[in-house]
């Protein structure tokens, strides 16, 4: 099929409004309609955080080496995904003598 590119948020809004107004034609069964209209993300999945994850893993893996950091701080707005980022990093860090405080 063809894919559509949107140039502005207004373009996306128009397309979503059109889809919503025609949802009855797309999904005649009301059960399908309800499940279709929920935006769901898999729990614990990171999106677009590869750079931050790699940086955190590298910094934590170097703790204790000469000239390396002794502490790594993570900051950001509420809900930005700091805890999820740390949770993912923990699965990759092999050193046993690192403590995480949140």
Short mmCIF file of N, CA and C in Angstrom, two decimals:
data_model
loop_
_atom_site.label_atom_id
_atom_site.label_comp_id
_atom_site.label_asym_id
_atom_site.label_seq_id
_atom_site.Cartn_x
_atom_site.Cartn_y
_atom_site.Cartn_z
N UNK A 1 0.82 -1.19 0.00
CA UNK A 1 0.00 0.00 0.00
C UNK A 1 0.85 1.24 0.00
N UNK A 2 0.19 2.35 -0.16
CA UNK A 2 0.92 3.61 -0.16
C UNK A 2 0.98 4.17 1.25
N UNK A 3 2.05 4.88 1.53
CA UNK A 3 2.16 5.52 2.83
C UNK A 3 2.09 7.02 2.62
N UNK A 4 1.50 7.69 3.60
CA UNK A 4 1.32 9.12 3.50
C UNK A 4 2.25 9.84 4.45
N UNK A 5 2.88 10.87 3.98
CA UNK A 5 3.73 11.69 4.84
C UNK A 5 2.98 12.97 5.18
N UNK A 6 3.10 13.37 6.42
CA UNK A 6 2.44 14.59 6.88
C UNK A 6 3.50 15.64 7.13
N UNK A 7 3.21 16.85 6.70
CA UNK A 7 4.17 17.93 6.87
C UNK A 7 3.94 18.73 8.14
N UNK A 8 2.71 18.75 8.61
CA UNK A 8 2.41 19.53 9.81
C UNK A 8 1.47 18.75 10.74
N UNK A 9 1.39 19.21 11.95
CA UNK A 9 0.46 18.61 12.91
C UNK A 9 -0.98 18.81 12.43
N UNK A 10 -1.23 19.89 11.76
CA UNK A 10 -2.57 20.16 11.22
C UNK A 10 -2.97 19.08 10.21
N UNK A 11 -2.01 18.65 9.37
CA UNK A 11 -2.28 17.57 8.40
C UNK A 11 -2.66 16.28 9.11
N UNK A 12 -1.94 15.98 10.19
CA UNK A 12 -2.23 14.77 10.96
C UNK A 12 -3.62 14.90 11.60
N UNK A 13 -3.93 16.06 12.14
CA UNK A 13 -5.22 16.29 12.77
C UNK A 13 -6.37 16.11 11.77
N UNK A 14 -6.21 16.64 10.57
CA UNK A 14 -7.24 16.48 9.54
C UNK A 14 -7.45 15.01 9.20
N UNK A 15 -6.35 14.28 9.03
CA UNK A 15 -6.45 12.87 8.69
C UNK A 15 -7.13 12.08 9.81
N UNK A 16 -6.76 12.35 11.07
CA UNK A 16 -7.39 11.67 12.20
C UNK A 16 -8.88 12.00 12.30
N UNK A 17 -9.23 13.25 12.06
CA UNK A 17 -10.64 13.65 12.09
C UNK A 17 -11.44 12.91 11.02
N UNK A 18 -10.85 12.78 9.83
CA UNK A 18 -11.51 12.05 8.75
C UNK A 18 -11.69 10.58 9.12
N UNK A 19 -10.65 9.98 9.68
CA UNK A 19 -10.74 8.57 10.09
C UNK A 19 -11.80 8.37 11.16
N UNK A 20 -11.82 9.25 12.14
CA UNK A 20 -12.78 9.13 13.24
C UNK A 20 -14.21 9.28 12.73
N UNK A 21 -14.42 10.25 11.83
CA UNK A 21 -15.78 10.46 11.32
C UNK A 21 -16.24 9.31 10.44
N UNK A 22 -15.31 8.53 9.88
CA UNK A 22 -15.67 7.41 9.01
C UNK A 22 -15.43 6.06 9.66
N UNK A 23 -15.25 6.03 10.96
CA UNK A 23 -14.89 4.78 11.64
C UNK A 23 -15.98 3.73 11.48
N UNK A 24 -17.24 4.15 11.42
CA UNK A 24 -18.34 3.20 11.23
C UNK A 24 -18.25 2.46 9.92
N UNK A 25 -17.73 3.11 8.88
CA UNK A 25 -17.56 2.45 7.58
C UNK A 25 -16.36 1.52 7.59
N UNK A 26 -15.35 1.86 8.39
CA UNK A 26 -14.13 1.07 8.43
C UNK A 26 -14.34 -0.18 9.28
N UNK A 27 -15.00 -0.01 10.43
CA UNK A 27 -15.26 -1.13 11.35
C UNK A 27 -16.76 -1.17 11.65
N UNK A 28 -17.52 -1.95 10.90
CA UNK A 28 -18.96 -2.00 11.16
C UNK A 28 -19.30 -2.68 12.49
N UNK A 29 -18.42 -3.54 13.00
CA UNK A 29 -18.65 -4.23 14.28
C UNK A 29 -18.19 -3.32 15.41
N UNK A 30 -19.06 -3.02 16.36
CA UNK A 30 -18.71 -2.06 17.42
C UNK A 30 -17.56 -2.54 18.30
N UNK A 31 -17.39 -3.87 18.49
CA UNK A 31 -16.26 -4.38 19.28
C UNK A 31 -14.94 -4.05 18.62
N UNK A 32 -14.89 -4.18 17.29
CA UNK A 32 -13.67 -3.84 16.56
C UNK A 32 -13.38 -2.35 16.68
N UNK A 33 -14.46 -1.55 16.63
CA UNK A 33 -14.30 -0.10 16.71
C UNK A 33 -13.68 0.31 18.04
N UNK A 34 -14.15 -0.27 19.13
CA UNK A 34 -13.62 0.09 20.46
C UNK A 34 -12.15 -0.29 20.57
N UNK A 35 -11.78 -1.50 20.15
CA UNK A 35 -10.39 -1.92 20.27
C UNK A 35 -9.49 -1.14 19.32
N UNK A 36 -10.02 -0.69 18.22
CA UNK A 36 -9.24 0.07 17.24
C UNK A 36 -8.82 1.43 17.77
N UNK A 37 -9.65 2.03 18.58
CA UNK A 37 -9.45 3.42 18.98
C UNK A 37 -8.61 3.59 20.23
N UNK A 38 -7.96 2.54 20.70
CA UNK A 38 -7.09 2.64 21.88
C UNK A 38 -5.65 2.64 21.42
N UNK A 39 -4.94 3.64 21.81
CA UNK A 39 -3.52 3.71 21.50
C UNK A 39 -2.78 3.00 22.61
N UNK A 40 -2.13 1.89 22.29
CA UNK A 40 -1.45 1.11 23.31
C UNK A 40 0.01 0.91 22.93
N UNK A 41 0.86 0.99 23.93
CA UNK A 41 2.29 0.75 23.75
C UNK A 41 2.68 -0.41 24.65
N UNK A 42 3.55 -1.28 24.16
CA UNK A 42 4.02 -2.37 25.03
C UNK A 42 4.70 -1.79 26.27
N UNK A 43 4.40 -2.37 27.43
CA UNK A 43 4.98 -1.87 28.67
C UNK A 43 6.48 -2.12 28.70
N UNK A 44 7.23 -1.11 29.14
CA UNK A 44 8.67 -1.27 29.29
C UNK A 44 9.45 -1.15 28.01
N UNK A 45 8.82 -0.83 26.91
CA UNK A 45 9.54 -0.70 25.63
C UNK A 45 10.05 0.73 25.51
N UNK A 46 11.28 0.86 25.05
CA UNK A 46 11.87 2.18 24.83
C UNK A 46 11.75 2.57 23.36
N UNK A 47 11.42 3.78 23.10
CA UNK A 47 11.32 4.29 21.73
C UNK A 47 12.23 5.50 21.58
N UNK A 48 13.14 5.45 20.64
CA UNK A 48 13.99 6.61 20.36
C UNK A 48 14.97 6.97 21.46
N UNK A 49 15.36 6.02 22.28
CA UNK A 49 16.26 6.31 23.40
C UNK A 49 17.58 5.56 23.28
N UNK A 50 17.92 5.09 22.08
CA UNK A 50 19.15 4.32 21.89
C UNK A 50 20.39 5.08 22.32
N UNK A 51 20.46 6.35 21.97
CA UNK A 51 21.64 7.15 22.32
C UNK A 51 21.77 7.28 23.84
N UNK A 52 20.66 7.62 24.52
CA UNK A 52 20.70 7.79 25.97
C UNK A 52 21.00 6.46 26.66
N UNK A 53 20.42 5.37 26.16
CA UNK A 53 20.65 4.05 26.76
C UNK A 53 22.12 3.66 26.62
N UNK A 54 22.68 3.83 25.45
CA UNK A 54 24.09 3.50 25.21
C UNK A 54 25.00 4.34 26.09
N UNK A 55 24.71 5.63 26.19
CA UNK A 55 25.52 6.53 27.03
C UNK A 55 25.46 6.10 28.49
N UNK A 56 24.27 5.78 28.99
CA UNK A 56 24.13 5.36 30.38
C UNK A 56 24.88 4.05 30.63
N UNK A 57 24.74 3.09 29.75
CA UNK A 57 25.43 1.80 29.90
C UNK A 57 26.94 2.01 29.90
N UNK A 58 27.43 2.82 28.97
CA UNK A 58 28.87 3.08 28.89
C UNK A 58 29.38 3.74 30.16
N UNK A 59 28.68 4.75 30.64
CA UNK A 59 29.12 5.47 31.83
C UNK A 59 29.10 4.56 33.06
N UNK A 60 28.05 3.76 33.20
CA UNK A 60 27.96 2.86 34.35
C UNK A 60 29.01 1.75 34.27
N UNK A 61 29.29 1.29 33.09
CA UNK A 61 30.28 0.21 32.93
C UNK A 61 31.69 0.69 33.25
N UNK A 62 31.93 1.99 33.14
CA UNK A 62 33.25 2.55 33.41
C UNK A 62 33.45 2.99 34.85
N UNK A 63 32.40 2.94 35.65
CA UNK A 63 32.53 3.34 37.06
C UNK A 63 33.59 2.47 37.73
N UNK A 64 34.49 3.14 38.45
CA UNK A 64 35.54 2.42 39.17
C UNK A 64 36.85 2.32 38.40
N UNK A 65 36.81 2.63 37.11
CA UNK A 65 38.05 2.62 36.33
C UNK A 65 38.77 3.94 36.57
N UNK A 66 40.09 3.92 36.50
CA UNK A 66 40.86 5.17 36.71
C UNK A 66 40.41 6.26 35.74
N UNK A 67 40.16 7.43 36.28
CA UNK A 67 39.78 8.59 35.48
C UNK A 67 38.32 8.60 35.04
N UNK A 68 37.57 7.60 35.43
CA UNK A 68 36.16 7.52 35.04
C UNK A 68 35.26 8.13 36.11
N UNK A 69 34.01 8.30 35.77
CA UNK A 69 33.03 8.84 36.71
C UNK A 69 32.83 7.91 37.89
N UNK A 70 32.49 8.51 39.02
CA UNK A 70 32.17 7.74 40.22
C UNK A 70 30.66 7.66 40.42
N UNK A 71 29.96 8.60 39.78
CA UNK A 71 28.51 8.68 39.92
C UNK A 71 27.92 9.14 38.59
N UNK A 72 26.74 8.65 38.29
CA UNK A 72 26.04 9.06 37.08
C UNK A 72 24.67 9.56 37.50
N UNK A 73 24.33 10.78 37.12
CA UNK A 73 23.04 11.37 37.46
C UNK A 73 22.18 11.45 36.21
N UNK A 74 20.90 11.18 36.39
CA UNK A 74 19.95 11.28 35.29
C UNK A 74 18.89 12.29 35.70
N UNK A 75 18.62 13.24 34.84
CA UNK A 75 17.60 14.24 35.14
C UNK A 75 16.66 14.37 33.95
N UNK A 76 15.49 14.89 34.23
CA UNK A 76 14.51 15.12 33.18
C UNK A 76 13.15 15.39 33.79
N UNK A 77 12.21 15.76 32.94
CA UNK A 77 10.86 16.07 33.38
C UNK A 77 10.15 14.81 33.86
N UNK A 78 9.13 14.99 34.69
CA UNK A 78 8.29 13.88 35.13
C UNK A 78 7.71 13.18 33.92
N UNK A 79 7.75 11.87 33.95
CA UNK A 79 7.16 11.09 32.86
C UNK A 79 8.01 11.00 31.61
N UNK A 80 9.25 11.50 31.69
CA UNK A 80 10.11 11.49 30.50
C UNK A 80 10.72 10.12 30.23
N UNK A 81 10.63 9.21 31.19
CA UNK A 81 11.13 7.86 30.98
C UNK A 81 12.46 7.56 31.64
N UNK A 82 12.81 8.33 32.66
CA UNK A 82 14.09 8.13 33.35
C UNK A 82 14.15 6.74 33.99
N UNK A 83 13.10 6.36 34.70
CA UNK A 83 13.09 5.07 35.39
C UNK A 83 13.13 3.91 34.41
N UNK A 84 12.41 4.03 33.32
CA UNK A 84 12.42 2.98 32.30
C UNK A 84 13.79 2.87 31.66
N UNK A 85 14.45 4.00 31.45
CA UNK A 85 15.79 4.00 30.88
C UNK A 85 16.76 3.27 31.80
N UNK A 86 16.70 3.56 33.09
CA UNK A 86 17.58 2.90 34.06
C UNK A 86 17.26 1.41 34.13
N UNK A 87 16.00 1.08 34.13
CA UNK A 87 15.58 -0.33 34.18
C UNK A 87 16.17 -1.11 33.01
N UNK A 88 16.13 -0.53 31.82
CA UNK A 88 16.71 -1.19 30.65
C UNK A 88 18.23 -1.27 30.75
N UNK A 89 18.84 -0.21 31.22
CA UNK A 89 20.30 -0.19 31.34
C UNK A 89 20.78 -1.28 32.29
N UNK A 90 20.05 -1.49 33.38
CA UNK A 90 20.43 -2.51 34.37
C UNK A 90 20.57 -3.89 33.73
N UNK A 91 19.75 -4.18 32.74
CA UNK A 91 19.80 -5.51 32.12
C UNK A 91 21.06 -5.71 31.29
N UNK A 92 21.71 -4.62 30.91
CA UNK A 92 22.92 -4.70 30.07
C UNK A 92 24.21 -4.55 30.86
N UNK A 93 24.13 -4.01 32.07
CA UNK A 93 25.33 -3.72 32.85
C UNK A 93 25.75 -4.98 33.60
N UNK A 94 26.97 -5.41 33.37
CA UNK A 94 27.46 -6.67 33.94
C UNK A 94 28.12 -6.51 35.31
N UNK A 95 28.55 -5.29 35.65
CA UNK A 95 29.23 -5.08 36.94
C UNK A 95 28.25 -5.29 38.07
N UNK A 96 28.72 -5.96 39.11
CA UNK A 96 27.86 -6.28 40.25
C UNK A 96 27.95 -5.22 41.36
N UNK A 97 28.97 -4.37 41.31
CA UNK A 97 29.18 -3.43 42.41
C UNK A 97 28.63 -2.03 42.10
N UNK A 98 27.57 -1.97 41.32
CA UNK A 98 26.94 -0.69 41.00
C UNK A 98 25.59 -0.65 41.68
N UNK A 99 25.29 0.46 42.37
CA UNK A 99 24.01 0.64 43.04
C UNK A 99 23.21 1.71 42.30
N UNK A 100 21.92 1.48 42.19
CA UNK A 100 21.03 2.45 41.58
C UNK A 100 20.11 2.99 42.67
N UNK A 101 19.99 4.31 42.72
CA UNK A 101 19.15 4.97 43.71
C UNK A 101 18.16 5.84 42.95
N UNK A 102 16.89 5.68 43.29
CA UNK A 102 15.88 6.53 42.62
C UNK A 102 14.92 7.09 43.62
#
